Tab-separated table of C-alpha atoms in Angstrom:
chain	number	residue	atom	x	y	z
A	1	MET	CA	110.468	114.585	114.223
A	2	LYS	CA	109.337	114.058	110.609
A	3	MET	CA	111.684	116.238	107.951
A	4	LYS	CA	109.354	118.945	105.934
A	5	MET	CA	109.265	119.425	101.970
A	6	ASN	CA	112.099	121.980	101.924
A	7	HIS	CA	114.296	118.813	101.507
A	8	PHE	CA	113.191	117.578	98.592
A	9	ALA	CA	111.724	120.739	96.960
A	10	GLU	CA	110.349	123.768	96.939
A	11	ARG	CA	107.272	123.989	95.090
A	12	LEU	CA	105.067	120.954	93.327
A	13	HIS	CA	102.485	122.063	90.499
A	14	LEU	CA	99.895	120.260	88.523
A	15	HIS	CA	99.471	120.654	84.522
A	16	SER	CA	96.283	118.998	83.719
A	17	VAL	CA	95.710	118.758	79.489
A	18	ARG	CA	91.989	117.077	80.718
A	19	LEU	CA	89.192	118.902	82.091
A	20	LEU	CA	88.065	118.496	86.079
A	21	HIS	CA	85.171	116.635	86.004
A	22	LEU	CA	83.405	120.092	87.981
A	23	ALA	CA	85.421	122.685	86.586
A	24	SER	CA	84.580	121.856	83.023
A	25	SER	CA	81.004	120.379	83.538
A	26	LEU	CA	79.749	123.846	85.593
A	27	SER	CA	81.599	126.176	83.464
A	28	THR	CA	79.721	124.089	79.998
A	29	MET	CA	76.550	124.330	82.096
A	30	TYR	CA	76.083	127.589	83.187
A	31	ALA	CA	77.598	129.229	79.853
A	32	ALA	CA	74.473	128.538	77.881
A	33	GLY	CA	72.280	131.536	78.322
A	34	THR	CA	68.293	130.773	77.773
A	35	ALA	CA	65.777	130.571	80.419
A	36	GLN	CA	65.216	126.597	79.659
A	37	SER	CA	68.589	126.155	80.593
A	38	ALA	CA	68.962	128.317	83.516
A	39	LEU	CA	65.929	126.911	84.798
A	40	ARG	CA	67.845	123.451	84.722
A	41	CYS	CA	71.377	124.734	86.097
A	42	ALA	CA	68.741	126.012	88.725
A	43	ASN	CA	67.927	122.246	89.490
A	44	ARG	CA	71.289	121.144	90.009
A	45	ARG	CA	72.228	123.343	92.511
A	46	LYS	CA	72.044	121.226	94.818
A	47	ALA	CA	73.968	118.805	93.000
A	48	ARG	CA	76.865	121.012	92.720
A	49	GLY	CA	80.150	119.657	94.312
A	50	GLN	CA	79.036	116.127	94.611
A	51	LEU	CA	81.177	113.439	95.268
A	52	ARG	CA	81.371	111.988	92.128
A	53	THR	CA	82.879	108.196	90.204
A	54	LYS	CA	84.204	107.253	87.304
A	55	ILE	CA	83.321	103.616	86.588
A	56	GLU	CA	86.117	100.829	85.691
A	57	SER	CA	85.941	100.777	81.728
A	58	GLY	CA	83.619	103.172	81.445
A	59	GLU	CA	83.886	107.473	79.908
A	60	GLY	CA	82.582	110.079	82.197
A	61	THR	CA	81.527	110.060	85.510
A	62	ILE	CA	78.414	109.586	88.080
A	63	PRO	CA	77.417	110.841	91.769
A	64	VAL	CA	77.852	108.553	94.162
A	65	LYS	CA	75.172	107.107	95.709
A	66	SER	CA	74.038	107.069	99.521
A	67	LYS	CA	74.035	103.275	99.470
A	68	GLU	CA	77.827	102.514	98.091
A	69	GLY	CA	81.041	103.533	100.749
A	70	LEU	CA	82.079	100.102	100.592
A	71	GLN	CA	83.392	97.393	97.544
A	72	THR	CA	84.460	94.376	98.302
A	73	TRP	CA	86.363	91.819	95.613
A	74	ASP	CA	83.969	89.745	96.048
A	75	GLY	CA	81.517	91.772	93.889
A	76	VAL	CA	84.103	92.635	91.706
A	77	LEU	CA	84.997	88.843	90.967
A	78	GLN	CA	80.802	88.355	90.409
A	79	GLY	CA	80.830	91.395	87.380
A	80	GLU	CA	80.418	94.198	89.029
A	81	ARG	CA	82.611	97.296	88.004
A	82	LEU	CA	84.756	98.642	90.325
A	83	LEU	CA	84.669	102.394	90.638
A	84	THR	CA	87.051	105.228	91.378
A	85	MET	CA	86.582	108.388	92.529
A	86	SER	CA	86.874	111.608	90.844
A	87	CYS	CA	90.188	113.206	89.743
A	88	SER	CA	88.474	116.220	91.123
A	89	ASP	CA	87.324	114.528	94.234
A	90	LYS	CA	91.272	113.281	94.773
A	91	ILE	CA	92.872	116.406	94.017
A	92	ALA	CA	90.616	117.627	97.001
A	93	ARG	CA	91.832	115.072	98.697
A	94	TRP	CA	94.961	116.208	98.520
A	95	ASN	CA	94.928	119.753	99.221
A	96	ILE	CA	93.704	118.516	103.125
A	97	VAL	CA	95.993	115.555	103.356
A	98	GLY	CA	98.783	116.241	100.777
A	99	ILE	CA	99.758	114.539	98.010
A	100	GLN	CA	103.043	111.922	99.912
A	101	GLY	CA	100.274	109.290	100.855
A	102	SER	CA	99.963	107.997	104.727
A	103	LEU	CA	102.970	105.684	104.650
A	104	LEU	CA	105.547	108.766	103.835
A	105	ALA	CA	103.462	110.807	105.285
A	106	SER	CA	104.958	108.436	108.871
A	107	ILE	CA	108.279	110.348	108.279
A	108	ILE	CA	107.536	113.988	106.520
A	109	GLU	CA	105.129	116.745	106.876
A	110	PRO	CA	102.263	116.775	104.451
A	111	ILE	CA	103.183	117.661	100.553
A	112	TYR	CA	100.541	119.928	99.585
A	113	LEU	CA	100.504	121.426	95.258
A	114	HIS	CA	101.655	125.053	95.015
A	115	SER	CA	99.595	125.476	91.843
A	116	ILE	CA	97.325	123.709	89.266
A	117	VAL	CA	97.759	124.508	85.563
A	118	LEU	CA	94.865	123.555	83.007
A	119	GLY	CA	95.353	123.027	79.114
A	120	SER	CA	91.570	124.564	78.496
A	121	LEU	CA	88.161	125.389	79.734
A	122	LEU	CA	89.576	127.387	82.667
A	123	HIS	CA	85.958	128.508	85.320
A	124	PRO	CA	88.189	130.214	87.942
A	125	GLU	CA	84.957	129.538	90.379
A	126	HIS	CA	84.622	126.152	89.582
A	127	MET	CA	87.699	124.943	89.325
A	128	TYR	CA	88.004	126.635	93.339
A	129	ARG	CA	84.902	124.948	94.334
A	130	ALA	CA	85.905	121.816	93.203
A	131	VAL	CA	89.240	121.752	94.528
A	132	CYS	CA	89.102	123.110	97.687
A	133	GLY	CA	86.301	125.372	97.890
A	134	ARG	CA	83.200	122.870	98.685
A	135	ILE	CA	85.098	122.449	102.064
A	136	GLU	CA	86.243	125.584	103.381
A	137	LYS	CA	83.415	126.331	105.757
A	138	SER	CA	82.995	122.495	106.851
A	139	ILE	CA	86.661	121.286	107.201
A	140	GLN	CA	87.525	121.823	111.714
A	141	GLY	CA	89.335	119.592	113.320
A	142	LEU	CA	93.205	118.598	111.298
A	143	PRO	CA	95.866	117.716	113.453
A	144	PRO	CA	98.879	120.185	112.586
A	145	PRO	CA	100.740	120.491	110.199
A	146	TYR	CA	97.636	119.058	108.287
A	147	HIS	CA	95.391	122.483	106.524
A	148	LEU	CA	93.007	123.257	103.815
A	149	ASN	CA	95.502	123.914	100.780
A	150	LYS	CA	94.353	126.408	98.180
A	151	PRO	CA	96.794	125.960	95.143
A	152	ARG	CA	96.971	129.171	92.468
A	153	LEU	CA	95.020	127.945	89.839
A	154	ALA	CA	95.912	129.061	86.319
A	155	LEU	CA	95.855	128.318	82.754
A	156	VAL	CA	98.113	127.882	80.052
A	157	THR	CA	98.543	131.448	77.856
A	158	SER	CA	98.092	128.342	74.519
A	159	ALA	CA	94.788	126.540	75.203
A	160	GLU	CA	94.900	122.776	73.724
A	161	PRO	CA	91.980	122.341	71.414
A	162	ARG	CA	89.598	119.504	73.332
A	163	ASN	CA	90.165	116.109	72.187
A	164	GLN	CA	86.549	114.406	71.889
A	165	ALA	CA	88.781	111.062	70.949
A	166	LYS	CA	88.383	108.566	74.354
A	167	ALA	CA	91.616	108.187	76.413
A	168	PRO	CA	93.949	105.650	75.620
A	169	ASN	CA	94.282	102.402	77.992
A	170	PHE	CA	97.405	102.912	78.536
A	171	GLY	CA	100.183	105.480	80.886
A	172	ILE	CA	103.248	106.512	80.681
A	173	ASN	CA	105.718	107.097	83.766
A	174	TRP	CA	109.075	108.579	84.289
A	175	THR	CA	110.332	110.201	87.066
A	176	ILE	CA	114.449	111.512	88.063
A	177	GLY	CA	116.883	107.990	88.595
A	178	ASP	CA	114.779	105.833	86.175
A	179	SER	CA	116.593	104.459	83.522
A	180	GLU	CA	113.687	104.654	80.669
A	181	VAL	CA	110.033	105.587	80.869
A	182	GLU	CA	107.381	102.655	81.642
A	183	VAL	CA	103.864	102.238	79.775
A	184	VAL	CA	101.987	100.554	81.821
A	185	ASN	CA	98.212	98.944	81.006
A	186	SER	CA	95.524	101.205	82.402
A	187	LEU	CA	92.824	98.020	81.946
A	188	THR	CA	95.091	95.148	83.648
A	189	GLY	CA	97.852	97.730	86.014
A	190	LYS	CA	100.819	95.798	84.619
A	191	THR	CA	103.182	97.131	82.078
A	192	VAL	CA	103.190	96.893	78.179
A	193	ASN	CA	105.102	93.510	78.956
A	194	ASN	CA	102.678	92.267	80.888
A	195	GLN	CA	105.512	93.072	83.980
A	196	ILE	CA	104.377	94.784	87.769
A	197	SER	CA	104.327	98.170	87.376
A	198	ARG	CA	107.309	100.593	89.341
A	199	ILE	CA	104.235	103.035	90.666
A	200	THR	CA	102.066	99.739	92.152
A	201	LYS	CA	101.224	99.567	96.016
A	202	GLN	CA	103.372	96.873	96.447
A	203	MET	CA	106.408	98.252	94.748
A	204	TYR	CA	105.487	101.320	97.428
A	205	PHE	CA	105.755	99.321	99.899
A	206	MET	CA	108.794	97.917	99.237
A	207	LYS	CA	110.913	101.233	98.633
A	208	TYR	CA	109.253	102.210	102.236
A	209	GLY	CA	110.416	99.003	104.224
A	210	TYR	CA	113.836	100.106	102.532
A	211	LEU	CA	113.877	103.630	103.802
A	212	MET	CA	112.250	102.119	107.652
A	213	LYS	CA	114.888	100.159	107.803
A	214	ASN	CA	117.882	102.894	106.381
A	215	LEU	CA	116.545	106.120	107.849
A	216	PRO	CA	117.749	107.207	111.253
A	217	GLY	CA	116.010	107.576	113.948
A	218	ILE	CA	113.620	105.212	112.556
A	219	PRO	CA	112.463	103.358	116.642
A	220	ASN	CA	110.279	100.162	114.602
A	221	ARG	CA	113.071	99.408	111.105
A	222	LYS	CA	111.280	96.015	110.582
A	223	LEU	CA	107.443	95.897	108.925
A	224	THR	CA	105.942	92.698	110.652
A	225	ILE	CA	102.660	93.960	109.732
A	226	ASP	CA	100.999	94.494	106.314
A	227	TYR	CA	100.187	97.589	103.807
A	228	GLY	CA	96.869	98.783	105.178
A	229	GLN	CA	97.434	97.961	109.055
A	230	ALA	CA	101.331	100.067	107.922
A	231	LYS	CA	98.379	102.652	106.253
A	232	GLU	CA	96.430	102.721	109.727
A	233	ARG	CA	99.396	103.360	111.993
A	234	VAL	CA	100.116	106.398	110.765
A	235	LYS	CA	97.090	107.838	112.891
A	236	ASP	CA	97.412	111.602	112.359
A	237	TYR	CA	97.131	111.243	108.448
A	238	GLN	CA	94.265	108.966	109.154
A	239	ILE	CA	92.266	111.761	111.379
A	240	ALA	CA	92.681	114.047	108.775
A	241	LYS	CA	91.424	111.694	105.691
A	242	LYS	CA	87.767	110.928	108.559
A	243	GLU	CA	87.770	114.424	108.679
A	244	LEU	CA	87.637	114.996	105.066
A	245	PHE	CA	85.160	112.668	104.478
A	246	ALA	CA	83.109	114.060	107.500
A	247	ALA	CA	83.339	117.035	105.758
A	248	PHE	CA	82.034	116.218	102.848
A	249	ARG	CA	78.924	114.379	104.453
A	250	ARG	CA	78.735	117.518	106.759
A	251	GLU	CA	78.144	119.514	103.296
A	252	ASP	CA	75.400	116.842	102.023
A	253	LEU	CA	77.929	115.992	99.213
A	254	GLY	CA	78.176	112.248	99.535
A	255	SER	CA	80.380	109.925	101.297
A	256	TRP	CA	83.723	108.679	99.980
A	257	LEU	CA	83.628	105.358	98.069
A	258	LYS	CA	85.990	103.294	99.384
A	259	LYS	CA	88.055	100.463	97.430
A	260	PRO	CA	87.767	96.853	98.131
A	261	MET	CA	90.267	96.620	102.127
A	262	GLU	CA	91.687	92.977	100.165
A	263	GLN	CA	93.505	94.907	97.813
A	264	ASP	CA	95.657	96.130	100.935
A	265	GLN	CA	95.983	92.759	102.354
A	266	PHE	CA	99.253	92.121	101.714
A	267	ALA	CA	103.110	92.070	103.820
A	268	LEU	CA	106.222	92.327	102.614
A	269	PRO	CA	108.167	89.170	101.347
A	270	GLU	CA	110.439	87.653	104.035
């Protein structure tokens, strides 16, 4: 039996200063009132809601190309840019499979966002479509308790001015229990002190291994498989994820771009 979310917290909220690509770009696009802009908007309607990727060391997002779908480390090492799904696409994914990830899904029920608050330029219709509305008519076959989550959407009462400057190449993380904040270089994935970050897959897998050893009622306590295999073993989560990808394809919104499989081929230290 899996633990429910209320064992950990009542509600989860996402606060974002920067704009989600669909919610912001579409609201700006439709704000123009000329006949020419209206024609451009009509021509772009087919692309509304299209899956998009961020580009490594780049700015903005681009639509996922039909030929894409699988990236390889060989390609990255030979100079190809590593592509990552856009923020709004990831949030749409969370609204199906939850934010806890596949490993924790083996021991707890999915955790969903209760609300999303934007710092500026919230357009409710476009925002709703970006985070859950795109697939609400095509999603099907989700194993309980997975479902399409529809978070509340809100704007801060005092909107912050939009910052046109390039985003900084570092991120800061902290959770309850940490003695200090951690600053991560987003170009290398390591801390500014060139150490392994506590939010890497490797560290998460080690913490998951610790949980498996110490939680009561876990039948197979020792993890003898690698990280990717451990994720694939969580069947209901994988079914929900595959159905999410299928829903995007049924809506003709593109195919979800996967990271190189090699990044998940590591095991816990002996």
